[in-house]
Amino acid sequence: MTDFIHEFVRGKSERTLLLLHGTGGNERDLIPIGRELDPDASLLSPRGKTLENGRPRFFRRLAEGVFDLEDLRNRTSELADFVSSAAQHYEIDGQKIVAAGYSNGANIAAGMLLLRPEILSAAILFRAMVPLVPETTPDLTARRILISEGDHDPIVSAAEAGRLAGLLRNAGADVTIRFFPSGHGLTSDDVDLAREWLSKLE
Ligand code: MLT
């Protein structure tokens, strides 16, 4: 298996939540939220390998919201390879992997949808932006995606969030986008919405 520091918690159902933390987080951050989102799913939670002033991220950025696209492409592919080898290693169903990412983790999850669409069957993107515009439009038919944003987010504007929803819809995904009266931080409203949305997913 490719080397990502990670946590794996085996669940009772066939679904696995791929938990992707925000900048400065680690593999343990989203485990409690993952359990709240789905008490029965397995949880796979890697730690981002890029360090920004010692703070883990999933890919490099040049400035706030300005991404190093070459690094983003390479890191997306590396993470996608890790997820598929982890699926084999832990004998989980590779067709039932749902990403749940926050901020930088949501951005690499969106990157995976756009560049390696075979990895994820669905995704929950908390406070996500457009990571990149792919050269070829992926086929995201039958992929369900929830985008949950904050009205007062100083990092992700409503226009940016709308652009992400448009990009994913244009690729055929079934996208739900919601805004809450909050900032960039995750709130219980986001978690409640995502739990409800996930409970209706096949
Ligand atoms: C990013 O760099 O992915 C976004 O700016 C979100 C963040 O990590 O602050």
PDB file of C-alpha atoms and ligand atoms in Angstrom:
ATOM      1  CA  MET A   1       0.000   0.000   0.000  1.00  0.00           C
ATOM      2  CA  THR A   2       1.312   3.510  -0.788  1.00  0.00           C
ATOM      3  CA  ASP A   3       2.478   5.312   2.271  1.00  0.00           C
ATOM      4  CA  PHE A   4       0.020   7.716   3.816  1.00  0.00           C
ATOM      5  CA  ILE A   5      -0.171   7.949   7.578  1.00  0.00           C
ATOM      6  CA  HIS A   6      -3.819   7.085   8.130  1.00  0.00           C
ATOM      7  CA  GLU A   7      -6.481   5.753  10.434  1.00  0.00           C
ATOM      8  CA  PHE A   8      -8.815   2.962   9.422  1.00  0.00           C
ATOM      9  CA  VAL A   9     -11.877   2.069  11.471  1.00  0.00           C
ATOM     10  CA  ARG A  10     -13.825  -0.907  10.239  1.00  0.00           C
ATOM     11  CA  GLY A  11     -17.601  -0.459  10.137  1.00  0.00           C
ATOM     12  CA  LYS A  12     -20.605  -2.736   9.823  1.00  0.00           C
ATOM     13  CA  SER A  13     -21.876  -1.638   6.402  1.00  0.00           C
ATOM     14  CA  GLU A  14     -20.295  -1.798   2.931  1.00  0.00           C
ATOM     15  CA  ARG A  15     -19.837   1.970   2.730  1.00  0.00           C
ATOM     16  CA  THR A  16     -16.514   3.640   3.509  1.00  0.00           C
ATOM     17  CA  LEU A  17     -16.203   7.324   4.291  1.00  0.00           C
ATOM     18  CA  LEU A  18     -12.929   8.789   3.065  1.00  0.00           C
ATOM     19  CA  LEU A  19     -12.275  11.567   5.581  1.00  0.00           C
ATOM     20  CA  LEU A  20     -10.081  14.436   4.376  1.00  0.00           C
ATOM     21  CA  HIS A  21      -9.033  17.042   6.925  1.00  0.00           C
ATOM     22  CA  GLY A  22      -8.411  20.781   6.494  1.00  0.00           C
ATOM     23  CA  THR A  23      -5.089  22.656   6.577  1.00  0.00           C
ATOM     24  CA  GLY A  24      -3.220  21.969   9.816  1.00  0.00           C
ATOM     25  CA  GLY A  25      -5.332  18.912  10.580  1.00  0.00           C
ATOM     26  CA  ASN A  26      -4.461  15.264  10.790  1.00  0.00           C
ATOM     27  CA  GLU A  27      -5.886  11.771  10.315  1.00  0.00           C
ATOM     28  CA  ARG A  28      -7.692  11.851  13.665  1.00  0.00           C
ATOM     29  CA  ASP A  29      -9.571  15.150  13.177  1.00  0.00           C
ATOM     30  CA  LEU A  30     -12.634  13.975  11.307  1.00  0.00           C
ATOM     31  CA  ILE A  31     -13.093  10.536  12.890  1.00  0.00           C
ATOM     32  CA  PRO A  32     -15.786  11.755  15.353  1.00  0.00           C
ATOM     33  CA  ILE A  33     -17.616  13.619  12.576  1.00  0.00           C
ATOM     34  CA  GLY A  34     -17.341  10.579  10.312  1.00  0.00           C
ATOM     35  CA  ARG A  35     -19.023   8.498  12.999  1.00  0.00           C
ATOM     36  CA  GLU A  36     -21.755  11.123  13.370  1.00  0.00           C
ATOM     37  CA  LEU A  37     -22.316  11.155   9.612  1.00  0.00           C
ATOM     38  CA  ASP A  38     -22.681   7.397   9.386  1.00  0.00           C
ATOM     39  CA  PRO A  39     -22.477   5.169  12.479  1.00  0.00           C
ATOM     40  CA  ASP A  40     -22.114   2.020  10.359  1.00  0.00           C
ATOM     41  CA  ALA A  41     -19.590   2.978   7.663  1.00  0.00           C
ATOM     42  CA  SER A  42     -15.903   2.123   7.679  1.00  0.00           C
ATOM     43  CA  LEU A  43     -13.717   5.195   8.036  1.00  0.00           C
ATOM     44  CA  LEU A  44     -10.493   5.739   6.096  1.00  0.00           C
ATOM     45  CA  SER A  45      -8.705   8.912   7.090  1.00  0.00           C
ATOM     46  CA  PRO A  46      -5.292   9.789   5.606  1.00  0.00           C
ATOM     47  CA  ARG A  47      -3.030  12.646   6.687  1.00  0.00           C
ATOM     48  CA  GLY A  48      -2.051  15.122   3.941  1.00  0.00           C
ATOM     49  CA  LYS A  49       1.629  14.841   3.036  1.00  0.00           C
ATOM     50  CA  THR A  50       2.423  18.450   2.174  1.00  0.00           C
ATOM     51  CA  LEU A  51       3.601  20.665   5.011  1.00  0.00           C
ATOM     52  CA  GLU A  52       2.933  24.407   5.078  1.00  0.00           C
ATOM     53  CA  ASN A  53       4.923  25.844   7.990  1.00  0.00           C
ATOM     54  CA  GLY A  54       4.668  22.423   9.617  1.00  0.00           C
ATOM     55  CA  ARG A  55       0.907  22.175   9.017  1.00  0.00           C
ATOM     56  CA  PRO A  56      -0.299  19.165   6.994  1.00  0.00           C
ATOM     57  CA  ARG A  57      -2.217  19.772   3.759  1.00  0.00           C
ATOM     58  CA  PHE A  58      -3.148  17.603   0.807  1.00  0.00           C
ATOM     59  CA  PHE A  59      -1.382  19.776  -1.800  1.00  0.00           C
ATOM     60  CA  ARG A  60       0.748  22.932  -2.005  1.00  0.00           C
ATOM     61  CA  ARG A  61      -0.663  26.393  -2.440  1.00  0.00           C
ATOM     62  CA  LEU A  62       1.151  29.516  -3.545  1.00  0.00           C
ATOM     63  CA  ALA A  63      -1.162  31.834  -1.591  1.00  0.00           C
ATOM     64  CA  GLU A  64      -4.628  31.632  -0.030  1.00  0.00           C
ATOM     65  CA  GLY A  65      -6.848  30.130  -2.746  1.00  0.00           C
ATOM     66  CA  VAL A  66      -3.995  30.048  -5.317  1.00  0.00           C
ATOM     67  CA  PHE A  67      -2.970  26.470  -5.876  1.00  0.00           C
ATOM     68  CA  ASP A  68       0.219  24.859  -7.208  1.00  0.00           C
ATOM     69  CA  LEU A  69      -1.562  23.000  -9.997  1.00  0.00           C
ATOM     70  CA  GLU A  70       1.254  20.606 -10.816  1.00  0.00           C
ATOM     71  CA  ASP A  71       1.508  19.561  -7.179  1.00  0.00           C
ATOM     72  CA  LEU A  72      -2.293  19.333  -6.958  1.00  0.00           C
ATOM     73  CA  ARG A  73      -2.386  16.971  -9.962  1.00  0.00           C
ATOM     74  CA  ASN A  74       0.409  14.784  -8.573  1.00  0.00           C
ATOM     75  CA  ARG A  75      -1.016  14.701  -5.057  1.00  0.00           C
ATOM     76  CA  THR A  76      -4.503  13.910  -6.336  1.00  0.00           C
ATOM     77  CA  SER A  77      -3.172  10.957  -8.277  1.00  0.00           C
ATOM     78  CA  GLU A  78      -1.095   9.769  -5.291  1.00  0.00           C
ATOM     79  CA  LEU A  79      -4.109   9.985  -2.973  1.00  0.00           C
ATOM     80  CA  ALA A  80      -6.348   8.202  -5.499  1.00  0.00           C
ATOM     81  CA  ASP A  81      -3.775   5.381  -5.754  1.00  0.00           C
ATOM     82  CA  PHE A  82      -3.633   5.160  -1.960  1.00  0.00           C
ATOM     83  CA  VAL A  83      -7.430   4.891  -1.717  1.00  0.00           C
ATOM     84  CA  SER A  84      -7.604   2.091  -4.263  1.00  0.00           C
ATOM     85  CA  SER A  85      -4.740   0.149  -2.658  1.00  0.00           C
ATOM     86  CA  ALA A  86      -6.266   0.690   0.815  1.00  0.00           C
ATOM     87  CA  ALA A  87      -9.581  -0.672  -0.522  1.00  0.00           C
ATOM     88  CA  GLN A  88      -7.784  -3.877  -1.549  1.00  0.00           C
ATOM     89  CA  HIS A  89      -5.713  -4.075   1.622  1.00  0.00           C
ATOM     90  CA  TYR A  90      -8.666  -3.634   3.985  1.00  0.00           C
ATOM     91  CA  GLU A  91     -11.033  -5.574   1.697  1.00  0.00           C
ATOM     92  CA  ILE A  92     -13.596  -2.791   1.470  1.00  0.00           C
ATOM     93  CA  ASP A  93     -15.968  -2.222  -1.461  1.00  0.00           C
ATOM     94  CA  GLY A  94     -14.199   0.146  -3.872  1.00  0.00           C
ATOM     95  CA  GLN A  95     -17.558   1.067  -5.432  1.00  0.00           C
ATOM     96  CA  LYS A  96     -18.900   2.461  -2.165  1.00  0.00           C
ATOM     97  CA  ILE A  97     -16.338   5.039  -1.165  1.00  0.00           C
ATOM     98  CA  VAL A  98     -17.832   8.408  -0.239  1.00  0.00           C
ATOM     99  CA  ALA A  99     -15.493  11.335   0.422  1.00  0.00           C
ATOM    100  CA  ALA A 100     -16.232  13.709   3.277  1.00  0.00           C
ATOM    101  CA  GLY A 101     -13.737  16.557   3.105  1.00  0.00           C
ATOM    102  CA  TYR A 102     -13.387  19.888   4.841  1.00  0.00           C
ATOM    103  CA  SER A 103     -11.709  22.932   3.272  1.00  0.00           C
ATOM    104  CA  ASN A 104      -8.349  21.754   1.864  1.00  0.00           C
ATOM    105  CA  GLY A 105      -9.628  18.165   2.181  1.00  0.00           C
ATOM    106  CA  ALA A 106     -12.809  19.094   0.292  1.00  0.00           C
ATOM    107  CA  ASN A 107     -10.670  20.687  -2.408  1.00  0.00           C
ATOM    108  CA  ILE A 108      -8.624  17.537  -2.997  1.00  0.00           C
ATOM    109  CA  ALA A 109     -11.848  15.488  -2.941  1.00  0.00           C
ATOM    110  CA  ALA A 110     -13.164  17.778  -5.707  1.00  0.00           C
ATOM    111  CA  GLY A 111      -9.810  17.297  -7.482  1.00  0.00           C
ATOM    112  CA  MET A 112     -10.305  13.522  -7.306  1.00  0.00           C
ATOM    113  CA  LEU A 113     -13.819  13.802  -8.726  1.00  0.00           C
ATOM    114  CA  LEU A 114     -12.475  15.849 -11.635  1.00  0.00           C
ATOM    115  CA  LEU A 115      -9.252  13.917 -12.329  1.00  0.00           C
ATOM    116  CA  ARG A 116      -9.864  10.379 -11.000  1.00  0.00           C
ATOM    117  CA  PRO A 117     -13.668  10.019 -11.091  1.00  0.00           C
ATOM    118  CA  GLU A 118     -13.542   6.221 -10.708  1.00  0.00           C
ATOM    119  CA  ILE A 119     -12.428   6.462  -7.065  1.00  0.00           C
ATOM    120  CA  LEU A 120     -15.482   8.052  -5.427  1.00  0.00           C
ATOM    121  CA  SER A 121     -19.122   7.077  -5.677  1.00  0.00           C
ATOM    122  CA  ALA A 122     -20.288  10.247  -3.900  1.00  0.00           C
ATOM    123  CA  ALA A 123     -18.833  13.183  -1.992  1.00  0.00           C
ATOM    124  CA  ILE A 124     -19.603  15.641   0.776  1.00  0.00           C
ATOM    125  CA  LEU A 125     -17.655  18.839   0.288  1.00  0.00           C
ATOM    126  CA  PHE A 126     -17.603  21.233   3.241  1.00  0.00           C
ATOM    127  CA  ARG A 127     -16.337  24.759   2.366  1.00  0.00           C
ATOM    128  CA  ALA A 128     -14.981  23.687  -1.034  1.00  0.00           C
ATOM    129  CA  MET A 129     -13.730  25.775  -3.953  1.00  0.00           C
ATOM    130  CA  VAL A 130     -12.756  24.961  -7.556  1.00  0.00           C
ATOM    131  CA  PRO A 131      -9.414  23.140  -7.250  1.00  0.00           C
ATOM    132  CA  LEU A 132      -8.707  23.202 -10.992  1.00  0.00           C
ATOM    133  CA  VAL A 133     -10.509  23.048 -14.320  1.00  0.00           C
ATOM    134  CA  PRO A 134      -9.619  19.723 -15.984  1.00  0.00           C
ATOM    135  CA  GLU A 135      -8.536  19.562 -19.630  1.00  0.00           C
ATOM    136  CA  THR A 136     -11.130  16.884 -20.325  1.00  0.00           C
ATOM    137  CA  THR A 137     -14.538  16.838 -18.689  1.00  0.00           C
ATOM    138  CA  PRO A 138     -14.853  13.675 -16.571  1.00  0.00           C
ATOM    139  CA  ASP A 139     -17.980  11.531 -16.641  1.00  0.00           C
ATOM    140  CA  LEU A 140     -19.635  12.020 -13.253  1.00  0.00           C
ATOM    141  CA  THR A 141     -23.005  10.595 -14.248  1.00  0.00           C
ATOM    142  CA  ALA A 142     -24.723   8.995 -11.238  1.00  0.00           C
ATOM    143  CA  ARG A 143     -22.295  10.620  -8.786  1.00  0.00           C
ATOM    144  CA  ARG A 144     -24.108  12.450  -5.982  1.00  0.00           C
ATOM    145  CA  ILE A 145     -22.339  15.398  -4.445  1.00  0.00           C
ATOM    146  CA  LEU A 146     -23.282  17.613  -1.507  1.00  0.00           C
ATOM    147  CA  ILE A 147     -21.591  21.026  -1.252  1.00  0.00           C
ATOM    148  CA  SER A 148     -22.071  22.825   2.052  1.00  0.00           C
ATOM    149  CA  GLU A 149     -20.844  26.409   2.301  1.00  0.00           C
ATOM    150  CA  GLY A 150     -20.956  29.420   4.644  1.00  0.00           C
ATOM    151  CA  ASP A 151     -22.589  32.715   3.654  1.00  0.00           C
ATOM    152  CA  HIS A 152     -19.858  34.670   5.427  1.00  0.00           C
ATOM    153  CA  ASP A 153     -16.894  32.529   4.440  1.00  0.00           C
ATOM    154  CA  PRO A 154     -13.925  34.871   3.838  1.00  0.00           C
ATOM    155  CA  ILE A 155     -12.122  32.135   1.830  1.00  0.00           C
ATOM    156  CA  VAL A 156     -14.875  30.702  -0.404  1.00  0.00           C
ATOM    157  CA  SER A 157     -17.224  33.207  -2.070  1.00  0.00           C
ATOM    158  CA  ALA A 158     -20.747  32.270  -3.157  1.00  0.00           C
ATOM    159  CA  ALA A 159     -19.634  32.779  -6.778  1.00  0.00           C
ATOM    160  CA  GLU A 160     -16.732  30.349  -6.321  1.00  0.00           C
ATOM    161  CA  ALA A 161     -18.999  27.750  -4.716  1.00  0.00           C
ATOM    162  CA  GLY A 162     -21.475  28.190  -7.576  1.00  0.00           C
ATOM    163  CA  ARG A 163     -18.665  27.740 -10.100  1.00  0.00           C
ATOM    164  CA  LEU A 164     -17.722  24.436  -8.448  1.00  0.00           C
ATOM    165  CA  ALA A 165     -21.337  23.228  -8.503  1.00  0.00           C
ATOM    166  CA  GLY A 166     -21.579  24.212 -12.199  1.00  0.00           C
ATOM    167  CA  LEU A 167     -18.360  22.397 -13.105  1.00  0.00           C
ATOM    168  CA  LEU A 168     -19.522  19.189 -11.407  1.00  0.00           C
ATOM    169  CA  ARG A 169     -23.042  19.419 -12.867  1.00  0.00           C
ATOM    170  CA  ASN A 170     -21.600  19.978 -16.313  1.00  0.00           C
ATOM    171  CA  ALA A 171     -19.791  16.635 -15.869  1.00  0.00           C
ATOM    172  CA  GLY A 172     -23.130  14.948 -15.161  1.00  0.00           C
ATOM    173  CA  ALA A 173     -23.088  14.859 -11.336  1.00  0.00           C
ATOM    174  CA  ASP A 174     -26.222  15.253  -9.235  1.00  0.00           C
ATOM    175  CA  VAL A 175     -25.180  18.227  -7.078  1.00  0.00           C
ATOM    176  CA  THR A 176     -26.931  19.670  -4.031  1.00  0.00           C
ATOM    177  CA  ILE A 177     -25.526  22.960  -2.759  1.00  0.00           C
ATOM    178  CA  ARG A 178     -26.503  24.607   0.527  1.00  0.00           C
ATOM    179  CA  PHE A 179     -25.386  27.787   2.281  1.00  0.00           C
ATOM    180  CA  PHE A 180     -25.560  28.350   6.037  1.00  0.00           C
ATOM    181  CA  PRO A 181     -25.216  31.682   7.875  1.00  0.00           C
ATOM    182  CA  SER A 182     -21.663  30.842   8.979  1.00  0.00           C
ATOM    183  CA  GLY A 183     -18.028  31.399   8.091  1.00  0.00           C
ATOM    184  CA  HIS A 184     -15.294  28.973   6.996  1.00  0.00           C
ATOM    185  CA  GLY A 185     -15.558  26.801  10.132  1.00  0.00           C
ATOM    186  CA  LEU A 186     -17.642  23.656  10.167  1.00  0.00           C
ATOM    187  CA  THR A 187     -20.877  23.866  12.187  1.00  0.00           C
ATOM    188  CA  SER A 188     -23.422  21.374  13.507  1.00  0.00           C
ATOM    189  CA  ASP A 189     -25.768  22.560  10.692  1.00  0.00           C
ATOM    190  CA  ASP A 190     -23.286  21.222   8.119  1.00  0.00           C
ATOM    191  CA  VAL A 191     -22.996  17.893   9.908  1.00  0.00           C
ATOM    192  CA  ASP A 192     -26.787  17.542  10.345  1.00  0.00           C
ATOM    193  CA  LEU A 193     -27.373  18.310   6.665  1.00  0.00           C
ATOM    194  CA  ALA A 194     -24.699  15.842   5.547  1.00  0.00           C
ATOM    195  CA  ARG A 195     -25.979  13.070   7.836  1.00  0.00           C
ATOM    196  CA  GLU A 196     -29.502  13.510   6.472  1.00  0.00           C
ATOM    197  CA  TRP A 197     -28.235  13.625   2.862  1.00  0.00           C
ATOM    198  CA  LEU A 198     -26.096  10.522   3.389  1.00  0.00           C
ATOM    199  CA  SER A 199     -28.978   8.588   4.937  1.00  0.00           C
ATOM    200  CA  LYS A 200     -30.854   8.929   1.616  1.00  0.00           C
ATOM    201  CA  LEU A 201     -27.923   7.763  -0.496  1.00  0.00           C
ATOM    202  CA  GLU A 202     -28.097   4.249  -1.936  1.00  0.00           C
TER     203      GLU A 202
HETATM  204  C1  MLT B   1      -6.972  25.478   0.352  1.00  0.00           C
HETATM  205  O1  MLT B   1      -5.856  25.919   0.394  1.00  0.00           O
HETATM  206  O2  MLT B   1      -7.258  24.321   0.009  1.00  0.00           O
HETATM  207  C2  MLT B   1      -8.068  26.417   0.723  1.00  0.00           C
HETATM  208  O3  MLT B   1      -7.579  27.721   0.711  1.00  0.00           O
HETATM  209  C3  MLT B   1      -8.665  26.096   2.016  1.00  0.00           C
HETATM  210  C4  MLT B   1      -7.673  26.124   3.118  1.00  0.00           C
HETATM  211  O4  MLT B   1      -6.993  25.150   3.325  1.00  0.00           O
HETATM  212  O5  MLT B   1      -7.591  27.142   3.832  1.00  0.00           O
END
